[in-house]
Coordinates of C-alpha atoms and ligand atoms in Angstrom, one line a residue:
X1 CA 18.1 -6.1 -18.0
X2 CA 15.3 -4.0 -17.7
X3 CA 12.3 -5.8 -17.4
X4 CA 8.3 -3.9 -17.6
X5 CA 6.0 -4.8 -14.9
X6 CA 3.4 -6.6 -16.6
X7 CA -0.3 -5.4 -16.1
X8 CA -3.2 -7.7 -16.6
X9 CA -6.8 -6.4 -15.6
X10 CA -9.3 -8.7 -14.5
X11 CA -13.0 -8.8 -13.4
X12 CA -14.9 -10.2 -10.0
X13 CA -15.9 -13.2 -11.1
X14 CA -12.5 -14.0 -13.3
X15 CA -10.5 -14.5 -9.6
X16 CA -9.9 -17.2 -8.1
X17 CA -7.2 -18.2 -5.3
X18 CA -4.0 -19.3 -5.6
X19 CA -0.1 -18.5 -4.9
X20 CA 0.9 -17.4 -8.0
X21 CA 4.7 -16.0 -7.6
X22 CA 6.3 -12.9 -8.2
X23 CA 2.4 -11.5 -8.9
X24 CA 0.7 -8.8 -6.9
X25 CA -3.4 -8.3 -6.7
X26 CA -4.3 -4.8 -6.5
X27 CA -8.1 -4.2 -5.8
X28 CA -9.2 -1.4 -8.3
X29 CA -6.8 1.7 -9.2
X30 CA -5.0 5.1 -8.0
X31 CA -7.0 6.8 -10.3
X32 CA -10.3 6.0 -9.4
X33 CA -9.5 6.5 -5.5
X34 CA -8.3 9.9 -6.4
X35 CA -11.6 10.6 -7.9
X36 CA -13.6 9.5 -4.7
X37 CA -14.3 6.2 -6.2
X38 CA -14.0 4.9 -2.1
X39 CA -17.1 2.2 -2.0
X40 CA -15.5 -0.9 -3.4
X41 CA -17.1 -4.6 -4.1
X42 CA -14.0 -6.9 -2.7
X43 CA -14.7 -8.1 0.8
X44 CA -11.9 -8.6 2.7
X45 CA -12.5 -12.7 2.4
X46 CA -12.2 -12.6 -1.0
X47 CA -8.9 -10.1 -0.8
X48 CA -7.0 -12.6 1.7
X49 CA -7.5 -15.5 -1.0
X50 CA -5.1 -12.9 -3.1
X51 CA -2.1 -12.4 -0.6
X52 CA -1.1 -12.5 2.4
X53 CA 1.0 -9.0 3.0
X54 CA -0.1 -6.0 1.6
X55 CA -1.5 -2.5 2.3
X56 CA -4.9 -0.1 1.0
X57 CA -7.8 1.4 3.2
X58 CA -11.5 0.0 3.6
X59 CA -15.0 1.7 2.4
X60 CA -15.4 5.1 3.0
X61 CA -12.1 5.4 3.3
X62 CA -12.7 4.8 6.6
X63 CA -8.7 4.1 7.9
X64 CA -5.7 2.6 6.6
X65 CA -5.1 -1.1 5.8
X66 CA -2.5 -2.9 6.7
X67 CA -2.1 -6.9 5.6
X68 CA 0.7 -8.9 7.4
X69 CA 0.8 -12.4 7.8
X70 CA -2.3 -13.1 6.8
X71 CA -4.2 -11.1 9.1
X72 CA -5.6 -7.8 8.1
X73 CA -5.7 -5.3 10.1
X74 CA -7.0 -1.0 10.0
X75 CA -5.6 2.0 11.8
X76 CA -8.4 4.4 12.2
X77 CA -8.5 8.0 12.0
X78 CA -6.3 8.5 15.4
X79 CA -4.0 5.9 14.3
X80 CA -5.5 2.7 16.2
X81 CA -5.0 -0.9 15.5
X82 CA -8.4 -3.0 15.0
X83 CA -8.5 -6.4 13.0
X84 CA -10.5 -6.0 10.2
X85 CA -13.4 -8.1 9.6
X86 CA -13.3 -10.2 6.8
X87 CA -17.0 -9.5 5.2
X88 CA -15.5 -5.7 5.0
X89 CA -14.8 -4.5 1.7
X90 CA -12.4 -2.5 0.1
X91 CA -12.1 0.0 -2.6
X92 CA -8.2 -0.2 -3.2
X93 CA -5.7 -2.4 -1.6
X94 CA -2.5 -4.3 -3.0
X95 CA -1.8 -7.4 -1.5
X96 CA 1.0 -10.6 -2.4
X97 CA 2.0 -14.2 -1.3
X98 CA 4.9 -12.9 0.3
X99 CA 8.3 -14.7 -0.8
X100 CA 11.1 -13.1 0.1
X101 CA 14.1 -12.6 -2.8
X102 CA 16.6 -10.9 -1.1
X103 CA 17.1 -9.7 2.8
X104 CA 19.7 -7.4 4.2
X105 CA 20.2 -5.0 7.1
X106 CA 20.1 -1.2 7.5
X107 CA 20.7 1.2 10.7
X108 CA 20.4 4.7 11.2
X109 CA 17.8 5.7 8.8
X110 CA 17.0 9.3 8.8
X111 CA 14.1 10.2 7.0
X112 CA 11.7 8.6 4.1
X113 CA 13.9 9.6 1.3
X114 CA 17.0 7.9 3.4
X115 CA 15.2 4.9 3.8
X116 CA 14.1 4.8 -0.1
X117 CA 17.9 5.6 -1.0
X118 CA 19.0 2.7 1.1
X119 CA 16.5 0.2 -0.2
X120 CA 17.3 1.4 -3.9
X121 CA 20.8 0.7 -3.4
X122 CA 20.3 -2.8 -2.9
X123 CA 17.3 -3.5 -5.7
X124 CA 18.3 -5.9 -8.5
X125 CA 19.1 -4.0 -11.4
X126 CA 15.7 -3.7 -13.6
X127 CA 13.7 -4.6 -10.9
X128 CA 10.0 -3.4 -12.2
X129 CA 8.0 -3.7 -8.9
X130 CA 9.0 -4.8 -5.2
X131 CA 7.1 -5.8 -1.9
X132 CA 8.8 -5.1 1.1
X133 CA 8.8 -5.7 4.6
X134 CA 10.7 -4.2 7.0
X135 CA 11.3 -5.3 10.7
X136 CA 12.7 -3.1 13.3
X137 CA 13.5 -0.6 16.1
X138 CA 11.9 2.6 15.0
X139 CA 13.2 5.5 16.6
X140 CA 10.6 7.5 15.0
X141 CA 7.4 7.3 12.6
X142 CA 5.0 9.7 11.3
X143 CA 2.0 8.8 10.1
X144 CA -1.6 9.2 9.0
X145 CA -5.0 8.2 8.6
X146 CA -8.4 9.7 7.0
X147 CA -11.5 10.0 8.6
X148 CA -14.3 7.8 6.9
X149 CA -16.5 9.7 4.5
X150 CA -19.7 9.7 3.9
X151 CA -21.8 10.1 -0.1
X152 CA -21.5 12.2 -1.8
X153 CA -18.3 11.8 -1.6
X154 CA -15.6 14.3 -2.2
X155 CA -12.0 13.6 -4.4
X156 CA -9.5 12.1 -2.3
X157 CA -6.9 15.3 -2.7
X158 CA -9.5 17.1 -0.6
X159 CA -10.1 14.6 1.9
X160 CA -6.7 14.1 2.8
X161 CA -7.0 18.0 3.5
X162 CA -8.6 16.7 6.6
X163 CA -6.1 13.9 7.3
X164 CA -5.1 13.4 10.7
X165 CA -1.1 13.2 10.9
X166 CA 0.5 12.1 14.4
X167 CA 3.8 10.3 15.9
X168 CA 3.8 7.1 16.7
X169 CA 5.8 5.9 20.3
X170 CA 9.5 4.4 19.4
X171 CA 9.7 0.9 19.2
X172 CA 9.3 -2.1 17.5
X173 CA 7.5 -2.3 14.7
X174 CA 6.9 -3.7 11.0
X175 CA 6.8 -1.7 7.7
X176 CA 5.0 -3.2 4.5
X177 CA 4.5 -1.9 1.4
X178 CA 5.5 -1.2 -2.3
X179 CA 7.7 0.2 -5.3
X180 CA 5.9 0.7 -8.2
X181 CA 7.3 2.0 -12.0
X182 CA 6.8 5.8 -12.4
X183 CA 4.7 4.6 -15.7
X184 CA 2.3 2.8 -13.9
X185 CA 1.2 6.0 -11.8
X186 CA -2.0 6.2 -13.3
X187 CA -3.1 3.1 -11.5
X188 CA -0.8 2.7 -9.1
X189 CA 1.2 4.9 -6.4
X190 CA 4.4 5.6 -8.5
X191 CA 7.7 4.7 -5.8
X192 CA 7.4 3.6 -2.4
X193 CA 3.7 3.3 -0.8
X194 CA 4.4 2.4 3.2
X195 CA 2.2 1.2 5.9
X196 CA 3.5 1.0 9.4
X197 CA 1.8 -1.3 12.5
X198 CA 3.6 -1.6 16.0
X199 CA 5.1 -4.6 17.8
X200 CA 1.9 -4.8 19.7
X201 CA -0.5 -4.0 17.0
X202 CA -1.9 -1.3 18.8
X203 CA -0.9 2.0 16.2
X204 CA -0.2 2.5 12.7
X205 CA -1.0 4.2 10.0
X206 CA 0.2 5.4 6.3
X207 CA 3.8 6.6 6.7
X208 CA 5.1 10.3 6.3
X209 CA 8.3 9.9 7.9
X210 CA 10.4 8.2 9.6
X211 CA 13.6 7.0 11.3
X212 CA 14.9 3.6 12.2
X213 CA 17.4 2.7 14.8
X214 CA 18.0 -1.0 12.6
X215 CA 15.9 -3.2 10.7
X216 CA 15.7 -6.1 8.8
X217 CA 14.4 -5.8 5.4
X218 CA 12.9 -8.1 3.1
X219 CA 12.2 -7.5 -0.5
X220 CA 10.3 -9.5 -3.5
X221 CA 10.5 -8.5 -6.8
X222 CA 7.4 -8.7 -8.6
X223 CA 6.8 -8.8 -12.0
X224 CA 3.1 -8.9 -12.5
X225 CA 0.1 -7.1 -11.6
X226 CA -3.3 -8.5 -11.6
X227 CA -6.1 -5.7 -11.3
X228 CA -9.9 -6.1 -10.4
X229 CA -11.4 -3.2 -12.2
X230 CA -14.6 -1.7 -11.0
X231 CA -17.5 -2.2 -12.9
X232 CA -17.5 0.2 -16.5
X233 CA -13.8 1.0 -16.4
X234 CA -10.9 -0.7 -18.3
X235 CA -7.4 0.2 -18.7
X236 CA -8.0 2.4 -21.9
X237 CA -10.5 4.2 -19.5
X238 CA -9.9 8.2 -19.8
X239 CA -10.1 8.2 -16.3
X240 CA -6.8 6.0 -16.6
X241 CA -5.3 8.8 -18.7
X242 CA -4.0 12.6 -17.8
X243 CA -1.5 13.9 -15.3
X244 CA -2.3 11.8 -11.9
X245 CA 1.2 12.7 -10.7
X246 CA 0.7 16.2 -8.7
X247 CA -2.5 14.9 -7.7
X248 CA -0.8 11.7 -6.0
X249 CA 2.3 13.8 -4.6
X250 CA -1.1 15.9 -3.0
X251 CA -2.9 13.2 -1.7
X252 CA 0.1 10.1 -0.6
X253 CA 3.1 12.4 0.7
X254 CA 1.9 16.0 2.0
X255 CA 2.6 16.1 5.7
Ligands
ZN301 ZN1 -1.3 4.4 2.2

């Protein structure tokens, strides 16, 4: 059974906390971060009343986000661990009450698409969005941050021209991320988004590439997504509209 990920936008003062199952709270669109919309109005208070795992970068762009357990926490532009403070805001981030469905183990991952083939192998049929988390020996991760911008600012595809890309030490570490619908590209990053942090939470960083000794994986299949929508855009917006696709192979997987 096939089943459409169901999309419901929302505005600032319509949220309000609570564990709803199975949904995921994304913080503003793909879209309007690809247009250098990077000044959002969610602090990072209100974000952690939507979820508890998650990923998505702070104002100005200024490093990656990455949402585990409750605590929140940003690689900067070299790639180093800081917890985030919670009156920081953020112009995208997707974030869940984690709840595990399923849970299996894989070894001897080589490479992002080996990784994506493994998890796809074991997603319930029709499955129209996922978080995951996976815990393990990394034998090898490559990643990257952004350096924060400043206004004017420029579109993302031309930032990330500038992004820094580096190798993270082997070792332990946690992925979390997601697996959107290729139809919901325009607000969302179509496939598998991944954020890496180390054992220690000293590194991480948006993920490249990678390779895992063994893991543990943990997967949630989520059917709804609630969206705060900045000010003036909905989901009819022609902003929404247009080929996205090249622009987000340019700015979420170029090495
Ligand atoms: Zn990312």
């Amino acid at each position: 059974m096939i089943r459409a990920l169901h999309v419901e936008s929302m505005r600032s003062e319509d949220l309000h906390a609570g564990h709803e199952s199975h949904t995921l709270f994304q913080a503003s669109t793909v879209s309007a971060l690809l247009d250098g919309s990077y000044d959002g109005d969610l602090s990072f208070a209100e974000l952690a009343e939507q979820g508890d795992t998650g990923l998505g970068t702070l104002n100005g762009l200024d490093g990656e986000m990455i949402a585990l357990d409750g605590q929140f926490l940003r690689a900067d532009f070299r790639g180093t661990i800081s917890v985030v403070s919670p009156d920081s805001q953020t112009p995208f981030a997707v974030v869940g009450w984690f709840e595990p469905d399923l849970e299996f183990e894989i070894s001897g991952v080589v490479g992002f698409d080996h990784l994506v083939t493994l998890l796809e192998e074991r997603m319930p049929p029709g499955t129209p969005a996922a978080a995951v988390r996976i815990d393990g020996d990394f034998k090898s991760v490559t990643a990257r941050s952004v350096p924060r911008q400043h206004a004017p600012y420029r579109p993302l595809a031309e930032v990330v021209a500038d992004q820094n890309v580096f190798e993270l030490p082997a070792g332990l570490g946690t992925l979390v991320g997601f697996r959107f619908p290729s139809y919901s590209e325009r607000i969302e990053i179509a496939g598998y988004h991944l954020h890496f942090v180390d054992h220690g939470r000293k590194h991480g960083g948006h993920v490249l590439d990678l390779e895992i000794e063994a893991a543990n994986v943990k997967v949630e299949v989520s059917s709804d997504l609630h969206i705060e929508l900045p000010p003036g855009m909905d989901l009819g917006s022609p902003d929404l509209a247009g080929d996205t696709h090249a622009a987000i192979e340019r700015a979420e997987r170029l090495k």
